[in-house]
Amino acid sequence: MADIIVSILVSGLVLGSLYALMASGLSMVWTTLGIFNFAHGVSMTVGAYVAYEIAQRLGPDLWVGYSILLALVVMAAVGAAFEYLLIRPFYGRDDMVLVTIMTTLAGLTFLENGVLTIWGPRLKQLEPLIPGNISYGLVNISRQELIIVLVAPVILLALFLVLNHTQIGRAIRAVGQNQKSAQLIGIPVTRMFLVSFGLAAALAGLAGMLLAGVRLMTPTMGADPLMKALIVVIFGGLGSIGGSIGAAYVIGFLEAILIFTVGIYWTPSMLFLLMVLVLLFRPQGLFGAKNPSSL
Amino acid sequence: MINRPLAIAAALLLLLLLPLVLQGPYIRHLFILAFLFAIVAASWDLTLGLTGLFNFGHIAFFGLGVYTAGILTTQAGVDPWLVIPIAGIVAALAAFVVAAPTLRLRGIYVVLVTFAFSQLCLQVVMSQGDLTGGAGGIVRVPSLRISDYNFARDQRLGYYYVSLVLSLACIAALVAIARSPLGKTARAVRDNPEYAAARGIDQMRIRLTMLVISAIPTGIAGALYCIYFRVAAPEVFSFSTSTLILTMLLVGGAGSIVGPAVAAVGIVMISEYLEQFPDLKATKHMLLAVGIILVLRFFPGGLAQISANLFARSAKTVGATPERAP
């Protein structure tokens, strides 16, 4: 019994960390730009494949961590380009929320099929950062999963510090709170959009690269995490990055528990049911502010 | 210079006579697909375009129609003809289920719930293998028959007319609804929710009604799609299907009902033409995605806007003012 509880805790932590990396970027883009980025899941896929490609080019002798670092830079550029091509032209339109849902969905289709065209449907795997497993008492975890569990809070703390204590972070939040005032005091609003999209894509990409060391990569690997991130941001309230991160761990543990109790097949339905219940009673999310934004 | 009723009558006559001219089963197959997708695109437009309800789970109603037909005909032995209306009812019931959590929500949250619902349907279909065949789907769905006449053996002539009639009936009904007081109310809810509320319009009721109405033709189209192809495969729930239909909606012009239906014919032709080259399958979806973005960027009103301009220009000669398209 104890070993089951421990393994539920471990897998919940791993899932929660991944979802937190995903959901924080999704939520940041929403708070800054008021855009829901459906291509966020595919950023994860692209990140994993870019890291894979770089690792292939650099050869097997070099530690995979360098490839991941390089891939993160590429992903930031991909995110910025995405904003420039698919979001910026529609800025200021009345129906911007709806239009950008469609453009990001189109971006999702484009990138997913682009990955399929370039790398093919064959399953691929990225070298884990550190191979091997760790057993300590009842805990049995691969080193890569341990890295995921440890890296996620560090990255999220860094994100928190950047958003709250640096000039650029405060500028991003200012744009999210009141775009016109931000513009008036001289914050380059459009550049902040570019930055937050780039940052979000890099965060999702990182989640993908870390996951690719544990599971096999496929062109559709981002679909399920996007779905989970979607449930997470509904639980946490879209407007709150902190709420999303908290909700990510809650959902991670819930999923781990559900998989052990009702089985893998019924887990998505149960999560969906929970999401519906949350929406019925607290439309602003579990940790969301009392007064949700009008959209 | 263009006479609208005459143009419509000519188009209908052309569609009725077309299979007599075009003898090949392949070209008829293209039209059957086009008619079915025209129903889905036009009915999606009723919620997304006309009512302004951010419904991104419309494909779920189609998929449910497909699987209702597949499961009932193969597992319960229900007659394929009977399954078509049943699928419409099942889709309408599903619309109630989706409506329960979404009606109180606004904007992006509606998108998230409806989208999550369609993904949930996919996951349930994949996991309930005993009933749905899982990833392999349901095969050997029985074909339509009238006593001894088997629709599977007539070079697709029967299916052409069945899908044509169904699609014309559904689209005529949708257009009638869009022009009725209900449709006008829905447009008011979309364009100015506060004013609509001030005039005593119950937004929740309108949205629920429209969601349920739009689900019925979609479920019907799904059932016929399943019976025609004689399989039910989980791909119907996929992003690609959604993107394909969204392209029709946008190219045709959101909110115009007929526009998406017309666009469906053209887009099915292009999409199926590219289908001949298996290597280009991914490229096809990439092209559709680029198409969506270009239309949104440069022709936000779609074909309906372009044709409205055309009609307006010919009307202008007699002094009418051009009508503003939605």
Coordinates of C-alpha atoms in Angstrom, one line a residue:
Chain A
M1 CA 0.0 0.0 0.0
A2 CA 2.7 2.4 1.0
D3 CA 4.6 1.8 -2.3
I4 CA 1.4 2.6 -4.2
I5 CA 1.0 5.9 -2.4
V6 CA 4.6 6.8 -3.0
S7 CA 4.4 6.0 -6.7
I8 CA 1.2 8.1 -7.0
L9 CA 3.0 11.0 -5.3
V10 CA 6.0 10.7 -7.6
S11 CA 4.0 10.5 -10.8
G12 CA 1.8 13.3 -9.6
L13 CA 4.8 15.5 -9.0
V14 CA 6.3 14.7 -12.4
L15 CA 3.0 15.4 -14.2
G16 CA 2.3 18.5 -12.1
S17 CA 5.8 19.9 -12.9
L18 CA 5.2 19.5 -16.6
Y19 CA 1.8 21.0 -16.5
A20 CA 3.1 23.9 -14.5
L21 CA 5.7 24.7 -17.2
M22 CA 3.0 24.5 -19.8
A23 CA 0.3 26.4 -18.0
S24 CA 2.4 29.3 -16.8
G25 CA 3.3 30.3 -20.4
L26 CA -0.3 29.9 -21.5
S27 CA -1.5 32.0 -18.6
M28 CA 1.2 34.7 -19.1
V29 CA 0.2 35.2 -22.8
W30 CA -3.4 35.4 -21.7
T31 CA -2.7 38.0 -19.1
T32 CA -0.5 40.1 -21.3
L33 CA -2.2 40.0 -24.6
G34 CA -5.6 38.7 -23.9
I35 CA -5.0 35.9 -26.3
F36 CA -5.5 32.2 -25.8
N37 CA -2.8 30.4 -27.7
F38 CA -3.9 27.1 -29.0
A39 CA -0.5 26.5 -30.5
H40 CA 1.0 26.4 -27.1
G41 CA 0.9 22.6 -27.1
V42 CA 2.6 22.3 -30.4
S43 CA 5.4 24.7 -29.2
M44 CA 6.2 21.8 -26.9
T45 CA 6.4 19.4 -29.8
V46 CA 8.5 21.8 -31.9
G47 CA 10.8 22.4 -28.9
A48 CA 11.5 18.6 -28.5
Y49 CA 12.1 18.1 -32.3
V50 CA 14.4 21.2 -32.5
A51 CA 16.4 19.9 -29.6
Y52 CA 16.5 16.5 -31.2
E53 CA 17.7 17.9 -34.5
I54 CA 20.4 20.0 -32.8
A55 CA 21.6 17.0 -30.8
Q56 CA 21.8 15.0 -34.0
R57 CA 23.9 17.7 -35.7
L58 CA 26.2 18.2 -32.7
G59 CA 26.8 14.5 -32.5
P60 CA 26.4 12.0 -29.6
D61 CA 29.6 13.0 -27.8
L62 CA 28.3 16.3 -26.7
W63 CA 26.0 16.5 -23.6
V64 CA 22.4 16.9 -24.6
G65 CA 22.0 19.8 -22.2
Y66 CA 23.9 22.1 -24.7
S67 CA 21.4 21.1 -27.4
I68 CA 18.5 22.0 -25.1
L69 CA 20.0 25.4 -24.3
L70 CA 20.4 26.1 -28.0
A71 CA 16.9 24.8 -28.7
L72 CA 15.5 27.2 -26.1
V73 CA 17.0 30.1 -28.0
V74 CA 15.4 28.8 -31.2
M75 CA 12.1 28.4 -29.5
A76 CA 12.1 32.0 -28.2
A77 CA 12.6 33.1 -31.8
V78 CA 9.9 30.8 -33.0
G79 CA 7.5 32.2 -30.4
A80 CA 8.4 35.8 -31.4
A81 CA 7.9 35.0 -35.1
F82 CA 4.6 33.4 -34.3
E83 CA 3.4 36.5 -32.6
Y84 CA 4.7 38.7 -35.4
L85 CA 2.9 36.6 -38.2
L86 CA -0.2 35.4 -36.6
I87 CA -1.2 37.8 -33.8
R88 CA 0.1 41.2 -34.6
P89 CA -1.8 41.8 -37.9
F90 CA -5.1 41.3 -35.9
Y91 CA -4.3 43.5 -33.0
G92 CA -7.0 46.2 -32.2
R93 CA -9.8 44.4 -34.1
D94 CA -13.1 44.1 -32.2
D95 CA -13.2 40.4 -32.7
M96 CA -9.5 39.9 -31.9
V97 CA -10.1 37.2 -29.3
L98 CA -12.1 35.1 -31.7
V99 CA -9.8 35.8 -34.7
T100 CA -6.7 34.9 -32.8
I101 CA -8.2 31.6 -31.6
M102 CA -8.6 30.7 -35.3
T103 CA -5.1 31.9 -36.3
T104 CA -3.5 30.0 -33.4
L105 CA -5.5 26.9 -34.3
A106 CA -4.3 27.4 -37.9
G107 CA -0.7 27.8 -36.5
L108 CA -1.2 24.6 -34.5
T109 CA -2.2 22.7 -37.7
F110 CA 0.6 24.2 -39.7
L111 CA 3.4 23.5 -37.1
E112 CA 2.1 20.0 -36.3
N113 CA 2.0 19.0 -40.0
G114 CA 5.3 20.8 -40.5
V115 CA 6.9 18.6 -37.9
L116 CA 5.4 15.6 -39.6
T117 CA 6.8 16.7 -43.0
I118 CA 10.3 17.4 -41.7
W119 CA 10.8 14.6 -39.2
G120 CA 8.3 12.0 -40.3
P121 CA 5.9 10.0 -38.2
R122 CA 8.6 7.7 -36.7
L123 CA 8.9 7.7 -33.0
K124 CA 12.1 9.5 -31.7
Q125 CA 13.7 10.0 -28.4
L126 CA 16.0 12.6 -26.9
E127 CA 18.9 11.5 -24.7
P128 CA 18.0 12.0 -21.1
L129 CA 20.1 14.7 -19.3
I130 CA 21.4 12.1 -16.9
P131 CA 20.6 8.5 -17.7
G132 CA 19.6 5.9 -15.1
N133 CA 17.3 5.5 -12.2
I134 CA 17.3 6.3 -8.5
S135 CA 15.9 4.1 -5.8
Y136 CA 15.7 5.4 -2.3
G137 CA 13.5 3.4 0.0
L138 CA 10.2 3.1 -1.7
V139 CA 10.9 5.9 -4.1
N140 CA 11.8 4.7 -7.6
I141 CA 12.3 7.4 -10.1
S142 CA 14.4 7.9 -13.3
R143 CA 17.0 10.7 -13.0
Q144 CA 15.4 12.6 -15.9
E145 CA 12.0 12.7 -14.0
L146 CA 13.9 13.9 -10.9
I147 CA 15.4 16.6 -13.0
I148 CA 11.9 17.6 -14.2
V149 CA 10.6 17.7 -10.7
L150 CA 13.5 19.9 -9.6
V151 CA 13.9 22.1 -12.6
A152 CA 10.2 23.1 -12.9
P153 CA 10.0 25.0 -9.6
V154 CA 13.4 26.7 -10.2
I155 CA 12.3 27.9 -13.6
L156 CA 8.9 29.0 -12.3
L157 CA 10.5 30.8 -9.4
A158 CA 12.8 32.5 -11.9
L159 CA 9.7 33.5 -14.0
F160 CA 8.1 34.9 -10.9
L161 CA 11.2 36.9 -10.0
V162 CA 11.5 38.2 -13.6
L163 CA 7.9 39.2 -13.7
N164 CA 7.9 40.9 -10.3
H165 CA 11.4 42.3 -9.9
T166 CA 12.9 43.3 -13.2
Q167 CA 12.0 46.2 -15.4
I168 CA 11.0 44.0 -18.4
G169 CA 8.9 41.8 -16.2
R170 CA 7.1 44.8 -14.7
A171 CA 6.6 46.2 -18.1
I172 CA 5.0 42.9 -19.3
R173 CA 2.6 43.0 -16.3
A174 CA 1.9 46.6 -16.8
V175 CA 0.8 45.9 -20.4
G176 CA -1.4 43.1 -19.1
Q177 CA -3.1 45.3 -16.6
N178 CA -3.6 48.4 -18.6
Q179 CA -2.3 48.6 -22.1
K180 CA -3.1 52.3 -22.8
S181 CA -1.5 53.5 -19.6
A182 CA 1.5 51.4 -20.2
Q183 CA 1.9 52.9 -23.6
L184 CA 1.5 56.4 -22.2
I185 CA 4.3 56.0 -19.8
G186 CA 6.6 54.8 -22.6
I187 CA 6.5 51.0 -22.4
P188 CA 7.0 49.6 -25.9
V189 CA 3.8 47.5 -25.9
T190 CA 4.3 45.5 -29.1
R191 CA 7.8 44.5 -28.0
M192 CA 6.4 43.2 -24.7
F193 CA 4.0 41.0 -26.7
L194 CA 6.9 39.7 -28.7
V195 CA 8.8 39.0 -25.5
S196 CA 6.0 37.2 -23.7
F197 CA 5.2 35.0 -26.7
G198 CA 8.9 34.2 -27.0
L199 CA 9.1 33.4 -23.3
A200 CA 6.0 31.3 -23.4
A201 CA 7.2 29.3 -26.4
A202 CA 10.6 28.7 -24.7
L203 CA 8.8 27.4 -21.5
A204 CA 6.6 25.0 -23.5
G205 CA 9.6 24.0 -25.5
L206 CA 11.5 23.2 -22.4
A207 CA 8.6 21.0 -21.1
G208 CA 8.7 19.2 -24.5
M209 CA 12.5 18.7 -24.4
L210 CA 12.4 17.3 -20.8
L211 CA 9.5 15.1 -21.6
A212 CA 11.3 13.8 -24.7
G213 CA 13.9 12.3 -22.4
V214 CA 11.2 10.2 -20.7
R215 CA 8.7 9.3 -23.4
L216 CA 8.9 8.9 -27.1
M217 CA 8.4 11.9 -29.4
T218 CA 5.6 12.0 -31.9
P219 CA 4.3 15.0 -34.0
T220 CA 1.1 15.0 -31.9
M221 CA 2.8 14.8 -28.5
G222 CA 1.7 18.3 -27.7
A223 CA -2.1 17.6 -28.0
D224 CA -2.6 15.9 -24.7
P225 CA -0.5 18.4 -22.6
L226 CA -2.4 21.3 -24.3
M227 CA -5.6 19.6 -23.2
K228 CA -4.3 19.3 -19.7
A229 CA -3.0 22.8 -19.6
L230 CA -6.4 23.9 -20.7
I231 CA -8.1 22.2 -17.8
V232 CA -5.3 23.6 -15.5
V233 CA -5.9 27.2 -16.5
I234 CA -9.7 26.7 -16.1
F235 CA -9.1 25.3 -12.6
G236 CA -6.6 28.0 -11.7
G237 CA -8.4 30.9 -13.4
L238 CA -6.9 32.2 -16.7
G239 CA -5.8 35.5 -15.4
S240 CA -3.5 34.3 -12.6
I241 CA -0.1 32.8 -13.3
G242 CA 0.3 31.8 -9.7
G243 CA -3.1 30.2 -9.7
S244 CA -2.3 28.2 -12.9
I245 CA 0.9 26.9 -11.4
G246 CA -0.9 25.8 -8.2
A247 CA -3.7 24.2 -10.3
A248 CA -1.1 22.4 -12.4
Y249 CA 0.2 20.5 -9.4
V250 CA -3.4 19.9 -8.2
I251 CA -4.3 18.4 -11.6
G252 CA -1.0 16.4 -11.7
F253 CA -1.8 14.7 -8.4
L254 CA -5.4 14.3 -9.3
E255 CA -4.5 12.6 -12.6
A256 CA -2.1 10.3 -10.8
I257 CA -4.7 9.3 -8.3
L258 CA -7.4 8.9 -10.9
I259 CA -5.1 6.7 -13.1
F260 CA -4.6 4.4 -10.1
T261 CA -8.3 4.3 -9.0
V262 CA -10.5 4.6 -12.1
G263 CA -7.9 3.6 -14.7
I264 CA -6.3 5.4 -17.6
Y265 CA -9.4 5.2 -19.8
W266 CA -11.8 7.0 -17.5
T267 CA -9.3 9.6 -16.2
P268 CA -9.9 12.2 -19.0
S269 CA -13.7 12.0 -18.5
M270 CA -13.3 12.4 -14.7
L271 CA -11.1 15.5 -15.2
F272 CA -13.5 17.0 -17.6
L273 CA -16.4 16.4 -15.2
L274 CA -14.4 18.1 -12.5
M275 CA -13.7 21.0 -14.8
V276 CA -17.4 21.4 -15.6
L277 CA -18.2 21.4 -11.9
V278 CA -15.6 24.1 -11.2
L279 CA -17.0 26.2 -14.0
L280 CA -20.5 25.8 -12.8
F281 CA -19.7 27.0 -9.3
R282 CA -16.6 29.2 -9.7
P283 CA -16.4 30.4 -13.3
Q284 CA -13.4 32.5 -12.4
G285 CA -11.4 29.4 -11.4
L286 CA -10.5 27.9 -8.1
F287 CA -7.8 30.5 -7.3
G288 CA -9.1 33.2 -9.7
A289 CA -10.1 36.7 -8.7
K290 CA -13.7 37.2 -7.7
N291 CA -14.2 39.6 -10.7
P292 CA -13.3 37.9 -13.9
S293 CA -12.4 40.0 -16.9
S294 CA -15.3 40.4 -19.3
L295 CA -13.9 37.9 -21.7
Chain B
M1 CA -27.1 42.6 -63.3
I2 CA -27.3 39.4 -61.4
N3 CA -30.8 38.1 -60.6
R4 CA -30.6 36.3 -57.3
P5 CA -33.6 33.9 -57.4
L6 CA -32.8 33.0 -61.0
A7 CA -29.2 32.3 -60.1
I8 CA -30.3 30.0 -57.2
A9 CA -32.8 28.2 -59.5
A10 CA -30.1 27.6 -62.1
A11 CA -27.6 26.3 -59.5
L12 CA -30.2 23.9 -58.1
L13 CA -31.1 22.6 -61.6
L14 CA -27.4 22.1 -62.4
L15 CA -26.9 20.1 -59.2
L16 CA -29.9 17.9 -60.0
L17 CA -28.8 17.2 -63.5
L18 CA -25.1 17.0 -62.8
P19 CA -24.8 13.2 -62.0
L20 CA -26.5 12.4 -65.3
V21 CA -23.7 14.3 -67.1
L22 CA -20.9 13.2 -64.9
Q23 CA -21.0 9.4 -65.0
G24 CA -17.9 8.6 -63.0
P25 CA -18.3 7.5 -59.4
Y26 CA -15.3 9.5 -58.3
I27 CA -16.7 12.9 -59.2
R28 CA -20.0 11.9 -57.6
H29 CA -18.1 10.9 -54.5
L30 CA -16.6 14.4 -54.4
F31 CA -20.0 16.0 -54.5
I32 CA -21.4 13.7 -51.8
L33 CA -18.6 14.7 -49.5
A34 CA -19.1 18.4 -50.4
F35 CA -22.8 18.2 -49.6
L36 CA -22.2 16.5 -46.3
F37 CA -19.5 19.0 -45.2
A38 CA -21.7 21.9 -46.5
I39 CA -24.3 20.9 -43.8
V40 CA -21.6 20.8 -41.1
A41 CA -20.1 24.1 -42.1
A42 CA -23.4 25.9 -42.5
S43 CA -24.8 24.6 -39.2
W44 CA -21.5 25.5 -37.4
D45 CA -21.9 29.0 -38.8
L46 CA -25.3 29.3 -37.1
T47 CA -23.6 29.3 -33.6
L48 CA -20.1 30.6 -34.4
G49 CA -21.0 33.2 -37.0
L50 CA -24.6 34.2 -36.5
T51 CA -25.1 33.9 -32.7
G52 CA -21.5 34.8 -31.9
L53 CA -21.3 31.8 -29.6
F54 CA -17.6 30.8 -29.4
N55 CA -18.4 27.1 -30.1
F56 CA -15.2 25.3 -31.0
G57 CA -16.6 21.8 -30.3
H58 CA -18.9 21.6 -33.2
I59 CA -17.0 18.7 -34.7
A60 CA -18.0 16.7 -31.7
F61 CA -21.6 16.7 -32.9
F62 CA -20.5 15.4 -36.2
G63 CA -18.4 12.7 -34.7
L64 CA -21.2 11.7 -32.4
G65 CA -23.5 11.4 -35.4
V66 CA -20.9 9.2 -37.1
Y67 CA -20.5 6.9 -34.1
T68 CA -24.2 6.8 -33.3
A69 CA -24.8 5.5 -36.8
G70 CA -21.9 3.1 -36.6
I71 CA -22.7 1.6 -33.2
L72 CA -26.5 1.3 -33.8
T73 CA -26.3 -0.3 -37.2
T74 CA -23.5 -2.8 -36.4
Q75 CA -24.3 -3.6 -32.8
A76 CA -28.1 -3.2 -32.5
G77 CA -29.0 -3.9 -36.1
V78 CA -31.0 -0.7 -36.5
D79 CA -32.0 0.2 -40.1
P80 CA -29.5 2.7 -41.7
W81 CA -32.4 4.9 -42.7
L82 CA -33.7 5.1 -39.2
V83 CA -30.3 5.8 -37.8
I84 CA -30.0 9.2 -39.7
P85 CA -32.7 11.0 -37.6
I86 CA -31.6 9.2 -34.4
A87 CA -28.2 10.6 -34.9
G88 CA -29.7 14.1 -35.1
I89 CA -31.5 13.6 -31.8
V90 CA -28.3 12.2 -30.1
A91 CA -26.4 15.3 -31.3
A92 CA -29.1 17.5 -30.0
L93 CA -28.9 15.8 -26.6
A94 CA -25.1 16.3 -26.6
A95 CA -25.7 20.0 -27.3
F96 CA -27.7 20.1 -24.1
V97 CA -24.8 18.5 -22.2
V98 CA -22.3 21.0 -23.6
A99 CA -24.7 23.9 -23.0
A100 CA -25.1 23.2 -19.3
P101 CA -21.6 24.4 -18.3
T102 CA -21.1 26.9 -21.1
L103 CA -24.2 29.0 -21.1
R104 CA -23.2 31.0 -18.0
L105 CA -19.7 31.6 -19.3
R106 CA -18.4 34.1 -21.8
G107 CA -15.8 34.5 -24.4
I108 CA -12.7 32.4 -24.0
Y109 CA -14.2 30.1 -21.4
V110 CA -16.8 29.0 -23.9
V111 CA -14.1 28.2 -26.3
L112 CA -12.2 26.2 -23.7
V113 CA -15.2 24.1 -22.6
T114 CA -16.5 23.4 -26.1
F115 CA -13.0 22.5 -27.3
A116 CA -12.4 20.3 -24.3
F117 CA -15.7 18.6 -24.9
S118 CA -14.7 17.6 -28.4
Q119 CA -11.4 16.2 -27.2
L120 CA -13.2 14.4 -24.5
C121 CA -15.5 12.7 -27.0
L122 CA -12.4 11.6 -28.9
Q123 CA -10.8 10.1 -25.8
V124 CA -14.0 8.3 -24.8
V125 CA -14.3 6.8 -28.3
M126 CA -10.6 5.7 -28.2
S127 CA -11.0 4.2 -24.8
Q128 CA -14.3 2.3 -25.2
G129 CA -12.9 -0.1 -27.6
D130 CA -15.6 -2.8 -27.1
L131 CA -18.2 -0.4 -28.4
T132 CA -16.3 1.9 -30.8
G133 CA -13.5 -0.3 -32.0
G134 CA -11.0 2.1 -30.5
A135 CA -8.3 3.5 -32.8
G136 CA -9.4 1.0 -35.5
G137 CA -12.9 2.3 -35.6
I138 CA -16.1 0.5 -36.7
V139 CA -16.1 -1.3 -40.1
R140 CA -18.7 -2.9 -42.3
V141 CA -21.5 -0.5 -41.5
P142 CA -24.5 -1.6 -43.6
S143 CA -25.3 0.5 -46.6
L144 CA -28.6 2.2 -47.4
R145 CA -31.2 0.0 -49.2
I146 CA -34.7 0.4 -50.6
S147 CA -36.1 -3.1 -50.7
D148 CA -33.7 -4.8 -53.1
Y149 CA -32.0 -1.7 -54.4
N150 CA -28.6 -1.4 -52.8
F151 CA -27.1 2.1 -52.7
A152 CA -23.6 0.6 -52.5
R153 CA -23.9 -0.8 -56.1
D154 CA -25.2 2.1 -58.2
Q155 CA -22.1 4.1 -59.0
R156 CA -23.0 6.4 -56.1
L157 CA -26.0 7.8 -57.8
G158 CA -28.4 7.1 -54.9
Y159 CA -26.0 8.6 -52.3
Y160 CA -25.6 11.7 -54.5
Y161 CA -29.3 12.4 -54.4
V162 CA -29.8 11.5 -50.8
S163 CA -27.0 13.8 -49.7
L164 CA -28.1 16.5 -52.1
V165 CA -31.7 16.4 -50.8
L166 CA -30.6 16.3 -47.1
S167 CA -28.1 19.1 -47.6
L168 CA -30.6 21.3 -49.5
A169 CA -33.2 20.7 -46.8
C170 CA -30.8 21.4 -43.9
I171 CA -29.4 24.5 -45.5
A172 CA -32.8 25.8 -46.4
A173 CA -33.9 25.2 -42.8
L174 CA -30.8 27.0 -41.5
V175 CA -31.4 30.0 -43.8
A176 CA -35.0 30.1 -42.8
I177 CA -34.0 30.1 -39.1
A178 CA -31.3 32.8 -39.7
R179 CA -34.0 35.0 -41.3
S180 CA -36.7 34.3 -38.7
P181 CA -37.2 36.5 -35.7
L182 CA -35.1 33.9 -33.8
G183 CA -32.2 34.5 -36.1
K184 CA -32.5 38.2 -35.8
T185 CA -32.5 37.9 -32.1
A186 CA -29.4 35.8 -32.2
R187 CA -27.7 38.5 -34.3
A188 CA -28.7 41.1 -31.8
V189 CA -27.2 39.0 -29.0
R190 CA -24.0 38.7 -31.0
D191 CA -23.7 42.4 -32.0
N192 CA -24.8 44.1 -28.8
P193 CA -25.4 41.8 -25.9
E194 CA -26.1 44.6 -23.4
Y195 CA -28.7 46.2 -25.6
A196 CA -30.2 42.9 -26.4
A197 CA -30.6 42.2 -22.7
A198 CA -32.0 45.6 -22.1
R199 CA -34.7 44.8 -24.8
G200 CA -35.7 41.8 -22.8
I201 CA -33.9 39.1 -24.8
D202 CA -33.0 36.0 -22.8
Q203 CA -29.5 35.4 -24.0
M204 CA -29.1 32.0 -22.4
R205 CA -32.2 30.7 -24.0
I206 CA -31.2 32.0 -27.5
R207 CA -27.7 30.4 -27.2
L208 CA -29.1 27.1 -26.0
T209 CA -31.7 27.1 -28.8
M210 CA -29.1 27.9 -31.4
L211 CA -26.6 25.3 -30.1
V212 CA -29.3 22.6 -30.1
I213 CA -30.6 23.6 -33.6
S214 CA -27.1 23.6 -35.0
A215 CA -26.3 20.2 -33.6
I216 CA -29.2 18.4 -35.3
P217 CA -28.2 18.8 -39.0
T218 CA -24.6 18.1 -38.0
G219 CA -25.5 14.8 -36.4
I220 CA -27.6 13.9 -39.4
A221 CA -24.7 14.6 -41.7
G222 CA -22.4 12.6 -39.5
A223 CA -24.7 9.6 -39.7
L224 CA -24.9 9.7 -43.5
Y225 CA -21.1 10.2 -43.6
C226 CA -20.7 7.0 -41.6
I227 CA -23.2 5.0 -43.7
Y228 CA -21.8 6.3 -46.9
F229 CA -18.2 5.4 -46.1
R230 CA -19.4 2.3 -44.2
V231 CA -16.8 3.0 -41.4
A232 CA -16.6 5.1 -38.3
A233 CA -13.1 6.2 -37.5
P234 CA -11.8 8.4 -34.7
E235 CA -10.2 10.9 -37.2
V236 CA -13.6 12.6 -37.5
F237 CA -12.9 14.2 -34.1
S238 CA -9.4 15.4 -35.1
F239 CA -8.0 18.9 -35.4
S240 CA -7.6 18.3 -39.1
T241 CA -11.4 17.8 -39.6
S242 CA -12.1 20.9 -37.5
T243 CA -9.6 23.0 -39.4
L244 CA -11.0 21.8 -42.7
I245 CA -14.5 22.9 -41.7
L246 CA -13.3 26.1 -40.1
T247 CA -11.7 27.0 -43.5
M248 CA -15.0 26.5 -45.3
L249 CA -16.7 28.7 -42.7
L250 CA -14.2 31.5 -43.0
V251 CA -13.7 31.3 -46.7
G252 CA -17.5 31.3 -47.2
G253 CA -18.0 34.2 -44.8
A254 CA -18.9 33.8 -41.2
G255 CA -22.6 34.6 -40.3
S256 CA -23.9 34.2 -43.9
I257 CA -24.9 30.4 -43.6
V258 CA -25.0 29.9 -47.4
G259 CA -21.4 31.2 -47.9
P260 CA -19.8 28.3 -45.9
A261 CA -22.0 25.8 -47.7
V262 CA -20.9 27.1 -51.1
A263 CA -17.3 27.3 -49.9
A264 CA -17.5 23.7 -48.7
V265 CA -18.0 22.5 -52.3
G266 CA -14.8 24.3 -53.5
I267 CA -12.7 23.3 -50.6
V268 CA -13.7 19.6 -50.7
M269 CA -12.7 19.6 -54.4
I270 CA -9.3 21.1 -53.7
S271 CA -8.7 19.0 -50.6
E272 CA -9.7 15.7 -52.2
Y273 CA -7.6 16.5 -55.3
L274 CA -4.6 16.9 -53.1
E275 CA -5.6 13.6 -51.3
Q276 CA -4.5 11.7 -54.5
F277 CA -0.9 12.4 -53.5
P278 CA -0.3 10.6 -50.2
D279 CA 3.0 12.4 -49.7
L280 CA 1.2 15.7 -49.7
K281 CA -1.2 14.8 -46.9
A282 CA 0.6 17.0 -44.3
T283 CA 1.2 19.7 -46.9
K284 CA -2.5 19.8 -47.6
H285 CA -3.2 20.7 -43.9
M286 CA -0.5 23.3 -43.9
L287 CA -2.0 24.9 -47.0
L288 CA -5.4 25.0 -45.3
A289 CA -3.9 26.6 -42.3
V290 CA -2.2 29.3 -44.4
G291 CA -5.6 29.7 -46.2
I292 CA -7.3 30.4 -42.9
I293 CA -4.8 33.0 -41.9
L294 CA -4.8 34.7 -45.3
V295 CA -8.6 34.9 -45.4
L296 CA -8.8 36.3 -41.9
R297 CA -6.1 38.8 -42.8
F298 CA -7.3 40.0 -46.2
F299 CA -10.9 38.9 -46.7
P300 CA -12.5 38.9 -43.2
G301 CA -16.0 38.7 -44.8
G302 CA -15.1 35.8 -47.0
L303 CA -17.0 34.9 -50.2
A304 CA -20.3 36.2 -48.8
Q305 CA -18.7 39.7 -48.5
I306 CA -17.3 39.5 -52.0
S307 CA -20.7 38.4 -53.5
A308 CA -22.5 41.0 -51.4
N309 CA -20.3 43.6 -53.0
L310 CA -21.1 42.2 -56.4
F311 CA -24.8 42.2 -55.8
A312 CA -24.6 45.7 -54.2
R313 CA -22.7 47.0 -57.2
S314 CA -25.4 45.7 -59.6
A315 CA -28.1 47.0 -57.3
K316 CA -26.4 50.4 -57.1
T317 CA -27.3 51.1 -60.7
V318 CA -30.9 51.4 -59.6
G319 CA -30.0 53.5 -56.7
A320 CA -30.0 51.1 -53.7
T321 CA -27.5 51.5 -50.9
P322 CA -25.1 48.6 -50.4
E323 CA -26.0 46.3 -47.5
R324 CA -23.4 46.0 -44.8
A325 CA -22.4 42.4 -44.5
P326 CA -21.9 41.0 -41.0

